[in-house]
Coordinates of C-alpha atoms in Angstrom, one line a residue:
M29 CA -40.0 13.0 -52.8
K30 CA -39.7 9.3 -52.2
N31 CA -36.1 7.9 -51.2
K32 CA -34.3 5.9 -53.3
K33 CA -33.5 2.0 -52.6
T34 CA -30.1 1.7 -52.3
I35 CA -29.1 -1.5 -53.7
K36 CA -26.0 -3.1 -51.7
I37 CA -23.4 -4.9 -53.4
P38 CA -21.5 -7.1 -50.7
I39 CA -17.7 -6.7 -50.5
F40 CA -18.0 -11.1 -51.8
F41 CA -19.4 -10.2 -55.1
K42 CA -17.5 -6.8 -55.5
V43 CA -14.1 -8.8 -54.6
L44 CA -15.3 -12.2 -57.2
I45 CA -16.4 -10.0 -59.6
L46 CA -13.5 -7.5 -59.8
T47 CA -10.7 -10.3 -60.2
V48 CA -12.6 -12.4 -62.8
L49 CA -13.2 -9.1 -64.7
L50 CA -9.6 -8.2 -64.6
V51 CA -8.5 -11.8 -65.7
S52 CA -10.8 -11.3 -68.1
I53 CA -9.8 -8.3 -69.6
T54 CA -6.1 -9.1 -68.8
G55 CA -6.5 -12.7 -70.6
L56 CA -8.8 -11.4 -73.6
G57 CA -6.0 -8.3 -74.5
L58 CA -3.5 -10.2 -74.3
G59 CA -4.9 -13.1 -76.3
M60 CA -6.2 -10.8 -79.0
K61 CA -2.9 -9.0 -79.0
N62 CA -0.6 -12.2 -79.4
A63 CA -2.8 -13.4 -82.1
S64 CA -2.3 -10.3 -83.9
V65 CA 1.3 -10.3 -83.1
F66 CA 1.0 -14.2 -84.0
N67 CA -0.8 -13.4 -87.4
R68 CA 1.9 -10.4 -88.3
F69 CA 4.3 -12.4 -87.4
I70 CA 3.3 -15.6 -89.8
T71 CA 2.4 -13.8 -92.2
D72 CA 5.4 -11.6 -93.0
R73 CA 7.4 -15.1 -92.9
E74 CA 5.2 -16.5 -95.2
E75 CA 5.0 -13.4 -97.9
T76 CA 8.8 -13.5 -97.5
G77 CA 8.6 -17.7 -98.6
N78 CA 6.2 -17.2 -101.2
L79 CA 8.2 -15.2 -102.7
Q80 CA 11.3 -17.0 -102.5
T81 CA 9.3 -20.2 -103.6
V82 CA 8.2 -18.5 -106.4
N83 CA 11.9 -17.2 -107.2
V84 CA 13.1 -21.1 -106.8
V85 CA 10.7 -22.5 -109.3
T86 CA 10.7 -19.7 -111.6
L87 CA 14.5 -20.8 -111.8
Q88 CA 14.0 -23.9 -111.8
S89 CA 11.3 -24.0 -114.4
E90 CA 13.8 -22.1 -116.8
I91 CA 16.9 -24.6 -116.2
L92 CA 14.5 -27.3 -117.4
L93 CA 13.6 -25.5 -120.3
E94 CA 17.4 -24.1 -120.8
S95 CA 17.9 -28.2 -121.0
F96 CA 15.6 -28.9 -123.1
I97 CA 16.5 -25.8 -125.8
D98 CA 20.3 -27.3 -125.7
K99 CA 19.3 -31.1 -126.2
S100 CA 17.7 -29.5 -129.1
R101 CA 20.3 -27.7 -130.3
S102 CA 22.9 -30.3 -130.0
L103 CA 21.0 -32.9 -131.6
A104 CA 20.1 -30.7 -134.5
L105 CA 23.2 -29.5 -135.2
E106 CA 24.4 -33.1 -135.4
V107 CA 21.8 -34.1 -137.7
L108 CA 23.0 -31.5 -140.0
G109 CA 26.5 -32.5 -139.6
N110 CA 25.2 -36.2 -140.4
L111 CA 22.7 -36.1 -143.4
E112 CA 24.6 -39.1 -144.9
N113 CA 23.1 -41.2 -142.1
D114 CA 19.6 -40.4 -142.9
G115 CA 18.9 -39.7 -139.3
K116 CA 18.7 -43.0 -138.3
L117 CA 21.1 -42.5 -135.0
F118 CA 19.5 -39.7 -133.9
E119 CA 15.7 -40.8 -134.3
I120 CA 17.1 -43.8 -131.8
K121 CA 18.6 -41.3 -129.6
I122 CA 15.0 -39.7 -129.4
K123 CA 13.5 -42.4 -128.6
N124 CA 15.9 -43.4 -125.9
D125 CA 14.9 -39.9 -124.1
P126 CA 11.6 -39.8 -122.4
D127 CA 11.8 -36.1 -122.5
L128 CA 11.7 -35.1 -126.0
I129 CA 8.9 -36.1 -127.7
S130 CA 10.0 -35.4 -131.4
L131 CA 12.4 -33.0 -132.9
R132 CA 12.0 -31.1 -136.4
I133 CA 14.4 -29.2 -138.0
L134 CA 12.9 -27.0 -141.0
N135 CA 15.3 -25.4 -143.9
K136 CA 14.4 -22.0 -145.6
E137 CA 15.9 -22.4 -149.1
E138 CA 16.6 -20.1 -151.7
D139 CA 13.4 -20.4 -153.8
G140 CA 11.6 -20.1 -150.6
K141 CA 10.7 -23.7 -150.0
I142 CA 11.0 -25.1 -146.5
K143 CA 12.6 -28.6 -146.1
E144 CA 11.8 -30.6 -143.0
I145 CA 13.7 -33.1 -141.0
N146 CA 11.2 -34.8 -139.0
F147 CA 12.3 -37.3 -135.5
F148 CA 9.5 -38.4 -133.5
H149 CA 8.4 -41.7 -130.9
S150 CA 6.3 -43.5 -133.5
E151 CA 3.7 -43.1 -131.1
N152 CA 3.5 -39.3 -131.1
E153 CA 3.3 -39.6 -135.0
H154 CA -0.7 -38.1 -135.0
L155 CA 0.6 -35.5 -133.2
E156 CA 2.9 -34.2 -135.5
K157 CA 0.5 -34.0 -138.3
E158 CA -2.2 -32.8 -136.1
K159 CA 0.4 -29.6 -135.7
S160 CA 2.4 -29.6 -138.6
K161 CA 0.5 -27.0 -140.0
S162 CA 0.0 -24.5 -136.8
L163 CA 3.6 -25.1 -136.6
L164 CA 5.0 -24.0 -139.6
K165 CA 3.0 -20.8 -139.5
K166 CA 5.4 -19.5 -136.6
V167 CA 8.1 -20.4 -138.4
F168 CA 10.1 -17.5 -139.9
S169 CA 7.0 -15.1 -139.3
A170 CA 8.2 -13.7 -136.2
N171 CA 10.8 -11.0 -135.9
D172 CA 11.6 -11.7 -132.3
K173 CA 14.5 -14.5 -132.5
S174 CA 14.1 -15.9 -129.2
P175 CA 13.1 -19.0 -128.6
E176 CA 10.1 -19.5 -128.4
V177 CA 7.4 -21.8 -125.5
F178 CA 4.1 -22.8 -125.4
R179 CA 1.9 -25.7 -124.4
V180 CA 1.1 -27.5 -127.2
S181 CA -2.7 -28.2 -126.4
K182 CA -5.1 -28.1 -123.7
S183 CA -5.5 -32.0 -123.7
L184 CA -2.2 -33.1 -124.0
P185 CA 0.4 -32.3 -121.7
F186 CA 3.4 -31.4 -123.8
L187 CA 5.5 -28.2 -124.1
Y188 CA 6.0 -26.7 -127.2
T189 CA 9.7 -25.3 -127.7
G190 CA 11.1 -23.4 -131.5
F191 CA 14.3 -21.4 -131.9
P192 CA 16.1 -20.3 -134.6
L193 CA 19.4 -22.7 -134.8
L194 CA 21.7 -20.9 -137.9
Q195 CA 21.5 -17.9 -140.0
D196 CA 23.0 -16.4 -143.1
K197 CA 24.6 -13.5 -143.6
E198 CA 22.1 -10.6 -143.9
G199 CA 21.3 -12.3 -140.1
N200 CA 18.2 -14.0 -142.0
T201 CA 17.2 -17.2 -140.3
T202 CA 17.7 -20.2 -142.7
H203 CA 17.4 -23.2 -139.9
Y204 CA 15.0 -23.4 -137.4
V205 CA 14.6 -25.8 -134.5
Q206 CA 10.9 -27.2 -133.2
G207 CA 10.9 -29.3 -130.3
I208 CA 7.9 -31.0 -128.8
V209 CA 8.8 -32.0 -124.7
D210 CA 6.9 -34.1 -121.9
L211 CA 5.8 -31.6 -119.1
Q212 CA 6.4 -34.7 -116.7
K213 CA 9.8 -33.9 -115.3
L214 CA 8.4 -30.8 -114.8
N215 CA 5.4 -31.7 -113.2
H216 CA 7.7 -34.1 -110.6
I217 CA 10.1 -31.0 -110.1
L218 CA 7.2 -28.6 -109.0
S219 CA 5.1 -31.6 -107.5
K220 CA 7.4 -31.5 -104.6
E221 CA 5.9 -28.4 -103.1
T222 CA 3.0 -29.5 -100.9
L223 CA 2.6 -26.6 -99.1
K224 CA 2.0 -23.8 -101.3
Q225 CA 0.1 -23.9 -104.3
I226 CA 2.3 -23.9 -107.9
I227 CA 1.2 -22.8 -111.5
L228 CA 3.0 -22.5 -114.3
L229 CA 1.5 -20.6 -117.3
D230 CA 2.8 -19.9 -120.5
K231 CA 3.1 -16.4 -122.4
N232 CA -0.6 -17.4 -123.9
G233 CA -2.2 -17.8 -120.5
K234 CA -2.5 -22.0 -121.4
L235 CA -1.8 -24.1 -118.1
L236 CA 2.0 -25.8 -117.8
F237 CA 1.2 -27.0 -114.4
H238 CA -1.0 -27.6 -111.5
P239 CA -0.6 -29.8 -108.3
E240 CA -3.8 -31.6 -109.4
E241 CA -2.9 -34.2 -112.3
K242 CA -6.4 -34.0 -113.4
V243 CA -6.4 -30.1 -114.0
I244 CA -3.0 -30.8 -115.8
L245 CA -4.4 -33.2 -118.4
S246 CA -7.7 -31.0 -118.9
G247 CA -5.3 -28.0 -119.5
E248 CA -7.6 -25.5 -117.6
L249 CA -8.0 -24.1 -114.5
D250 CA -11.0 -24.7 -112.4
W251 CA -11.4 -20.9 -111.6
D252 CA -10.9 -17.3 -114.0
L253 CA -7.5 -16.3 -113.6
P254 CA -7.7 -12.4 -113.0
I255 CA -6.5 -10.5 -115.9
D256 CA -4.0 -8.4 -114.0
V257 CA -2.6 -11.6 -113.2
Q258 CA -2.6 -13.0 -117.0
N259 CA -1.4 -10.2 -119.0
K260 CA -0.4 -7.3 -116.5
M261 CA 2.0 -8.6 -113.9
A262 CA 5.8 -8.3 -114.8
G263 CA 8.9 -9.3 -113.0
T264 CA 8.0 -10.5 -109.2
G265 CA 5.7 -9.5 -107.1
Q266 CA 3.2 -10.1 -104.7
K267 CA -0.7 -9.5 -104.2
Y268 CA -3.7 -10.9 -102.3
I269 CA -6.0 -11.9 -105.0
S270 CA -9.7 -13.2 -105.0
I271 CA -10.5 -16.6 -106.7
N272 CA -13.7 -18.3 -106.6
Q273 CA -14.7 -15.7 -103.0
K274 CA -11.5 -16.9 -101.5
N275 CA -8.5 -14.6 -100.6
W276 CA -5.1 -15.9 -102.0
L277 CA -1.8 -14.5 -101.0
T278 CA -0.1 -14.9 -104.5
A279 CA 3.6 -14.5 -105.9
F280 CA 4.3 -14.1 -109.4
K281 CA 7.7 -14.0 -111.6
K282 CA 7.9 -14.7 -115.2
N283 CA 11.2 -15.8 -116.8
K284 CA 13.1 -15.3 -119.7
Y285 CA 10.6 -17.7 -121.9
G286 CA 7.5 -16.0 -121.0
I287 CA 6.3 -18.2 -118.4
L288 CA 4.6 -17.2 -115.1
T289 CA 4.9 -18.8 -112.0
L290 CA 2.0 -18.4 -109.3
S291 CA 2.7 -19.4 -105.6
L292 CA -0.4 -19.5 -103.9
I293 CA -1.3 -19.4 -100.0
E294 CA -4.8 -19.4 -98.9
E295 CA -5.3 -16.4 -96.6
R296 CA -7.1 -19.0 -94.4
S297 CA -4.4 -20.9 -94.2
L298 CA -2.1 -17.9 -93.2
L299 CA -4.5 -17.6 -90.3
A300 CA -4.9 -20.6 -89.5
P301 CA -2.1 -20.6 -86.8
G302 CA -3.2 -16.8 -85.7
K303 CA -6.8 -18.5 -84.8
F304 CA -5.2 -21.2 -83.5
V305 CA -3.1 -19.4 -80.9
K306 CA -6.1 -17.4 -80.0
K307 CA -8.0 -20.6 -79.6
Q308 CA -5.6 -22.1 -77.2
T309 CA -4.7 -18.7 -75.6
Y310 CA -8.7 -18.5 -75.1
Y311 CA -8.8 -22.0 -73.7
Y312 CA -5.9 -21.3 -71.5
L313 CA -7.4 -18.3 -70.4
A314 CA -10.8 -20.5 -69.7
L315 CA -8.8 -22.1 -66.5
A316 CA -6.9 -19.3 -65.8
L317 CA -10.2 -17.7 -65.4
C318 CA -11.6 -20.7 -63.6
F319 CA -8.5 -20.8 -60.9
A320 CA -8.8 -17.1 -60.4
F321 CA -12.6 -17.4 -60.0
F322 CA -12.0 -20.3 -57.1
M323 CA -9.2 -18.4 -55.6
S324 CA -11.0 -15.2 -55.4
F325 CA -13.8 -17.0 -54.1
H326 CA -11.3 -18.0 -51.4
L327 CA -9.8 -14.8 -51.2
A328 CA -13.4 -12.6 -50.9
F329 CA -14.9 -15.3 -48.4
T330 CA -11.8 -15.1 -46.0
M331 CA -12.1 -11.4 -46.5
T332 CA -15.8 -11.0 -46.0
N333 CA -16.3 -13.9 -43.4
P334 CA -14.0 -12.2 -40.4
I335 CA -15.8 -8.4 -41.9
E336 CA -19.3 -9.8 -41.4
K337 CA -18.6 -11.8 -37.9
L338 CA -17.3 -8.6 -36.7
F339 CA -20.2 -6.6 -38.0
E340 CA -22.7 -9.1 -36.1
L341 CA -20.8 -8.4 -32.9
T342 CA -20.9 -4.9 -33.9
K343 CA -24.9 -5.4 -33.7
Q344 CA -24.3 -7.1 -30.6
I345 CA -22.3 -4.7 -28.7
A346 CA -25.1 -1.8 -30.4
L347 CA -27.7 -4.2 -28.1
G348 CA -25.7 -3.8 -24.9
N349 CA -23.6 -6.8 -25.1
F350 CA -19.9 -6.5 -24.6
D351 CA -19.1 -9.5 -23.6
V352 CA -18.4 -10.5 -27.1
N353 CA -14.6 -11.9 -28.2
A354 CA -13.9 -11.4 -31.7
S355 CA -10.2 -13.0 -31.5
E356 CA -12.3 -16.5 -30.4
Q357 CA -14.5 -16.4 -33.9
I358 CA -11.7 -14.8 -35.9
K359 CA -8.2 -16.6 -35.9
S360 CA -6.0 -15.9 -39.2
K361 CA -2.6 -14.9 -38.8
D362 CA -3.0 -11.8 -41.1
E363 CA -4.4 -8.2 -41.0
M364 CA -8.4 -9.6 -39.8
G365 CA -6.6 -10.9 -36.7
S366 CA -4.9 -8.1 -35.9
L367 CA -8.5 -6.4 -36.1
A368 CA -10.2 -8.2 -33.9
K369 CA -7.7 -8.2 -31.6
A370 CA -8.1 -4.3 -32.2
F371 CA -12.2 -5.2 -31.3
D372 CA -11.6 -6.6 -28.4
N373 CA -9.5 -3.6 -27.3
M374 CA -12.4 -1.3 -28.4
T375 CA -14.9 -3.6 -26.6
N376 CA -12.9 -3.6 -23.4
G377 CA -12.8 0.0 -23.7
L378 CA -16.4 0.5 -24.5
K379 CA -17.0 -2.3 -21.5
E380 CA -15.6 -0.1 -19.1
R381 CA -17.2 3.1 -20.8
E382 CA -20.3 1.7 -19.9
K383 CA -19.4 0.5 -16.7
I384 CA -18.7 3.8 -15.8
K385 CA -21.5 5.7 -17.3
T386 CA -24.3 3.3 -15.5
M387 CA -21.6 4.3 -11.8
F388 CA -22.5 7.9 -12.7
N389 CA -25.7 7.3 -13.7
K390 CA -26.8 5.6 -10.4
F391 CA -24.6 8.8 -8.5
H392 CA -25.9 11.7 -10.7
G393 CA -28.3 10.5 -13.0
S394 CA -28.1 10.0 -16.7
S395 CA -29.2 13.2 -18.4
I396 CA -26.2 14.5 -15.8
T397 CA -23.9 12.1 -16.7
E398 CA -24.6 12.6 -20.8
E399 CA -23.8 16.0 -19.7
L400 CA -20.2 14.9 -18.5
M401 CA -19.2 12.9 -21.0
K402 CA -19.9 15.7 -23.4
S403 CA -18.0 17.9 -21.9
T404 CA -14.2 18.8 -21.1
L405 CA -14.9 18.9 -16.8
E406 CA -14.2 22.7 -17.2
I407 CA -15.2 24.0 -13.6
K408 CA -17.8 26.8 -14.9
G409 CA -21.4 27.0 -15.1
E410 CA -24.3 28.7 -16.4
R411 CA -27.8 30.5 -16.1
K412 CA -30.7 28.4 -15.8
N413 CA -34.4 28.8 -14.9
V414 CA -35.0 25.6 -12.5
T415 CA -37.3 24.2 -10.5
V416 CA -35.6 23.1 -6.8
F417 CA -36.3 20.0 -4.5
F418 CA -35.9 18.9 -1.2
S419 CA -36.9 16.7 0.9
D420 CA -36.3 15.3 5.0
I421 CA -37.4 12.7 7.0
R422 CA -39.5 13.8 10.0
G423 CA -37.8 13.0 13.5
F424 CA -34.5 11.0 11.8
T425 CA -32.5 12.0 14.4
A426 CA -34.2 10.4 16.9
F427 CA -35.2 7.4 15.0
S428 CA -31.4 6.7 14.1
E429 CA -30.8 6.9 17.7
G430 CA -33.5 4.3 18.8
H431 CA -32.3 2.1 15.7
T432 CA -29.2 -0.1 15.2
A433 CA -27.4 1.5 12.0
E434 CA -28.1 -1.2 9.7
E435 CA -31.9 -0.9 10.7
V436 CA -31.3 2.8 9.4
V437 CA -29.4 2.4 6.3
E438 CA -32.3 -0.3 5.1
M439 CA -35.4 1.5 6.0
V440 CA -33.3 4.7 4.3
N441 CA -32.5 3.0 1.2
E442 CA -36.4 1.5 0.9
Y443 CA -37.4 5.1 1.1
F444 CA -35.0 6.5 -1.4
E445 CA -35.8 3.6 -3.8
A446 CA -39.3 4.9 -3.5
M447 CA -39.1 8.1 -3.7
V448 CA -35.8 8.7 -6.4
A449 CA -38.2 6.7 -8.9
C450 CA -41.2 9.1 -8.7
I451 CA -38.4 11.8 -9.2
L452 CA -37.5 10.2 -12.6
R453 CA -40.2 8.9 -13.9
N454 CA -41.4 12.8 -14.0
G455 CA -38.1 13.8 -15.7
G456 CA -36.6 15.2 -12.6
V457 CA -32.4 15.1 -11.5
V458 CA -31.2 13.7 -8.4
D459 CA -28.5 15.8 -7.4
K460 CA -27.7 14.6 -4.4
F461 CA -28.0 12.7 -1.0
I462 CA -27.7 14.5 2.4
G463 CA -28.2 12.1 5.0
D464 CA -32.1 11.5 4.8
A465 CA -32.2 14.3 2.5
I466 CA -32.6 14.4 -0.8
M467 CA -32.0 17.1 -3.5
A468 CA -33.1 16.9 -7.2
V469 CA -33.8 19.6 -10.0
W470 CA -36.0 20.2 -12.8
G471 CA -34.5 22.1 -15.9
A472 CA -31.0 21.2 -15.8
P473 CA -28.8 20.1 -17.0
E474 CA -31.4 20.5 -19.9
P475 CA -34.5 22.6 -19.6
G476 CA -38.2 20.7 -20.6
P477 CA -41.6 21.4 -21.0
D478 CA -43.5 22.0 -17.6
D479 CA -40.7 21.4 -15.7
A480 CA -42.2 23.2 -12.4
C481 CA -45.4 20.8 -13.7
K482 CA -43.5 18.0 -13.8
A483 CA -42.1 18.4 -10.3
V484 CA -44.9 18.8 -9.0
K485 CA -46.5 15.7 -10.1
A486 CA -43.8 13.9 -8.4
C487 CA -43.8 15.1 -5.3
L488 CA -48.0 14.3 -5.5
E489 CA -46.7 11.1 -6.1
M490 CA -44.1 10.6 -3.6
R491 CA -47.0 11.5 -1.2
V492 CA -48.8 8.7 -2.5
E493 CA -45.6 6.1 -2.2
L494 CA -45.2 7.2 1.3
E495 CA -48.5 5.9 2.2
K496 CA -47.4 2.8 0.8
F497 CA -44.1 2.7 2.0
N498 CA -45.4 3.4 5.4
Q499 CA -48.0 0.4 5.2
R500 CA -45.3 -1.9 4.2
R501 CA -43.6 -0.9 7.5
I502 CA -46.5 -1.4 9.8
E503 CA -47.2 -4.2 8.4
R504 CA -43.6 -5.5 9.4
G505 CA -44.6 -4.5 12.6
L506 CA -42.5 -1.1 12.1
E507 CA -43.6 2.7 13.0
P508 CA -44.4 5.0 10.2
I509 CA -42.4 7.9 9.0
K510 CA -43.1 11.5 7.8
V511 CA -41.3 13.8 5.3
G512 CA -41.6 17.7 4.8
M513 CA -40.5 18.7 0.7
G514 CA -40.4 21.5 -0.7
L515 CA -40.0 23.2 -4.5
N516 CA -38.7 26.5 -5.3
S517 CA -38.8 28.0 -8.8
G518 CA -36.0 30.8 -10.1
E519 CA -32.8 31.4 -11.7
A520 CA -29.5 29.1 -10.9
I521 CA -26.2 28.6 -11.6
S522 CA -25.9 24.7 -13.1
G523 CA -22.3 23.3 -13.6
T524 CA -19.5 21.9 -12.6
I525 CA -18.0 23.2 -9.4
G526 CA -15.2 22.4 -7.3
S527 CA -11.8 21.3 -7.8
T528 CA -9.5 20.7 -10.4
E529 CA -9.0 17.6 -8.1
R530 CA -12.5 16.8 -6.6
M531 CA -15.7 18.2 -8.8
E532 CA -20.0 17.5 -8.9
Y533 CA -22.1 18.7 -10.8
T534 CA -24.8 20.4 -9.2
V535 CA -26.9 23.9 -9.2
I536 CA -25.9 27.0 -7.0
G537 CA -28.0 30.3 -6.0
D538 CA -30.2 31.6 -4.0
T539 CA -33.3 29.6 -5.8
V540 CA -31.5 26.4 -4.0
N541 CA -31.0 28.0 -0.8
T542 CA -34.3 28.9 -0.7
A543 CA -36.1 25.6 -1.6
S544 CA -34.0 24.3 1.2
R545 CA -36.1 26.6 3.5
I546 CA -39.3 26.2 2.0
E547 CA -38.6 22.0 3.2
A548 CA -37.4 23.2 6.2
S549 CA -41.1 25.3 6.9
T550 CA -43.1 22.5 5.9
K551 CA -42.1 21.6 10.1
A552 CA -44.2 25.0 10.8
F553 CA -47.2 24.6 8.9
G554 CA -47.0 20.6 9.8
T555 CA -48.0 19.6 6.0
D556 CA -45.6 17.3 3.8
L557 CA -45.0 19.9 1.0
L558 CA -45.0 23.6 0.3
I559 CA -44.1 25.4 -2.7
S560 CA -42.8 29.0 -3.5
Q561 CA -45.0 31.5 -5.6
S562 CA -42.6 31.5 -8.5
T563 CA -43.7 27.8 -8.6
M564 CA -47.2 28.6 -7.6
D565 CA -47.6 31.0 -10.6
L566 CA -46.3 28.3 -12.7
V567 CA -48.4 25.6 -12.1
K568 CA -51.6 27.3 -11.0
E569 CA -53.7 26.3 -14.2
K570 CA -53.4 22.4 -13.1
Y571 CA -52.9 21.7 -9.5
I572 CA -55.0 23.0 -6.6
I573 CA -53.4 24.8 -4.4
S574 CA -54.2 26.6 -1.5
I575 CA -52.1 29.5 0.9
A576 CA -50.3 27.7 3.7
G577 CA -49.0 32.0 4.8
D578 CA -45.5 33.4 5.5
V579 CA -42.2 33.3 6.5
G580 CA -39.5 34.8 7.3
A581 CA -35.9 33.1 6.6
K582 CA -32.9 33.8 8.4
G583 CA -30.2 36.2 6.5
K584 CA -33.7 37.3 4.2
S585 CA -35.2 40.7 4.9
D586 CA -38.5 40.1 3.7
T587 CA -41.1 37.5 4.1
F588 CA -42.4 35.1 1.0
R589 CA -45.8 33.2 1.0
L590 CA -46.0 29.8 0.8
Y591 CA -48.2 27.5 -0.7
K592 CA -49.8 24.1 0.1
V593 CA -50.9 21.7 -3.1
E594 CA -54.1 19.6 -2.2
G595 CA -54.9 18.2 -5.7
I596 CA -54.9 18.2 -9.0
W597 CA -57.4 19.8 -11.6
R598 CA -58.4 16.4 -13.8
A599 CA -60.2 16.9 -17.4
D600 CA -63.6 19.0 -17.5
N601 CA -61.9 20.7 -14.2
V602 CA -62.5 18.3 -12.0
P603 CA -60.7 18.8 -8.4
E604 CA -59.1 15.4 -7.1
I605 CA -57.8 15.9 -4.3
I606 CA -54.5 13.8 -3.1
Q607 CA -54.3 13.5 0.7
T608 CA -52.8 10.7 3.0
P609 CA -52.7 10.3 6.7
Y610 CA -49.3 11.0 6.3
S611 CA -49.5 14.4 4.6
S612 CA -50.1 16.7 7.2
Y613 CA -49.6 16.5 11.0
E614 CA -49.0 18.5 14.4
A615 CA -46.7 21.9 13.7
E616 CA -43.5 22.6 15.7
K617 CA -40.8 24.8 15.5
A618 CA -38.8 25.2 12.6
D619 CA -34.9 25.9 12.6
K620 CA -33.9 29.3 10.6
I621 CA -37.6 30.4 9.5
K622 CA -40.0 31.9 11.6
V623 CA -43.7 32.4 10.8
A624 CA -45.1 35.9 10.1

């Protein structure tokens, strides 16, 4: 199954996107909430104002109509009281009154005939003649004794008022007054309202007032009045109605003369302030977003730039470069500056640790160093199957006596440099240097495959390297040296030994002691390399081995057999003898060893 590719989003973009989203969501939420609250506030205020407007306009129209009726009643009564003047004085009064177009007094006599007394402006005589018949039909025919008010015609902006004037003892109307008044005064009063559309309708649904003069003169609305407004609305109320596919907030009220007052506000106008507030909110939100973007950009850069620098420094440390200084690259006086100082402290600690590790490697080898650094430095050990190596320079004591200390140290160091390289190259661990002797081990602290074979291979390489080493010495006019090497395989105790104040990592046990005795036996057999039976059993398939002989060691009751390693079996079972002029030398007596 293929691993899914992970998309990494830098912290820089996370901070930037998060800030912009936070400001956007907050701003949009506040903008929508503010617009909603503002719309509700404006709507409530306009609804209240609309009702107040319709109440005021209804009252104004009612007062104006009452003044017309009272004026007509006063003139009619005065005419009836002064019939001997033939009405000339009152005709003059009518002509001087701009509101009153005509006045007619109707008297129903005992024989049923109707007697008329007319006063009107001469320019409106045609109106009287035209409407006399239709107006007379309404006289004395209605049971309702209240005044009647309606528009005279669609084409003329005049208002008809009719009301009973006098009654007989039985309550029957004997005199009726009909007046026609000009609507201009009413229009003048109502036209002062500019924020709302005010419309007046008479009880027949005919238009009395409209804010547009051409509509008043035409006598008709340019839209169909909803039937519920015309026929069913009574008292005072308010509702939304649709006119020409537009919604209007409509307040309505009828006065005592049956005149319906409508105050209309288009819903779009109601919502306009809210839309303006929303638009302004989004405008300032856009400015806030720009400001937030640049601020978050700066903040994100301020945060992520030091982190990126620390990341690059971390990669350098991972490559082994501890000579970095985060405080010089990150100088901000905030948490990032403190983090840079802490990073430098950590780097110094790692640098010291690496220094100690390097020193440990030089003294103990990398594998032992890793083991020690992972352990709790307790004095303990564990049994392991190992192959132990010992080597020694033949005649080193005599050599030391015949040379200066500087010459001895120089020779030993050069010798160790060549020999230790062979050990490490083949997976061995140098346990310690004992004067001119080397102790190494395979299988501790961690076992590996073919530890015994690798140990033998290291010894054969050391045989070859010794020849090269001696050749360099001869070229410098120095005498060559010879060595003895011994290998033994078996169980040993591996771990830290010593005291709580002084410890060392090593291997101990009979296997180690026997390996030391085998190395010492090389003197007795005159060869540079001997291995034990246990080691021979592990490597006999790969190396050319011959019997050296049996020896007895001090402290051991039984003798043990030792073997020489002469070469290696190559591919296709081809032998390769690895011998040098320094692989064998004259046998001599060995301390603590007796050849059987």
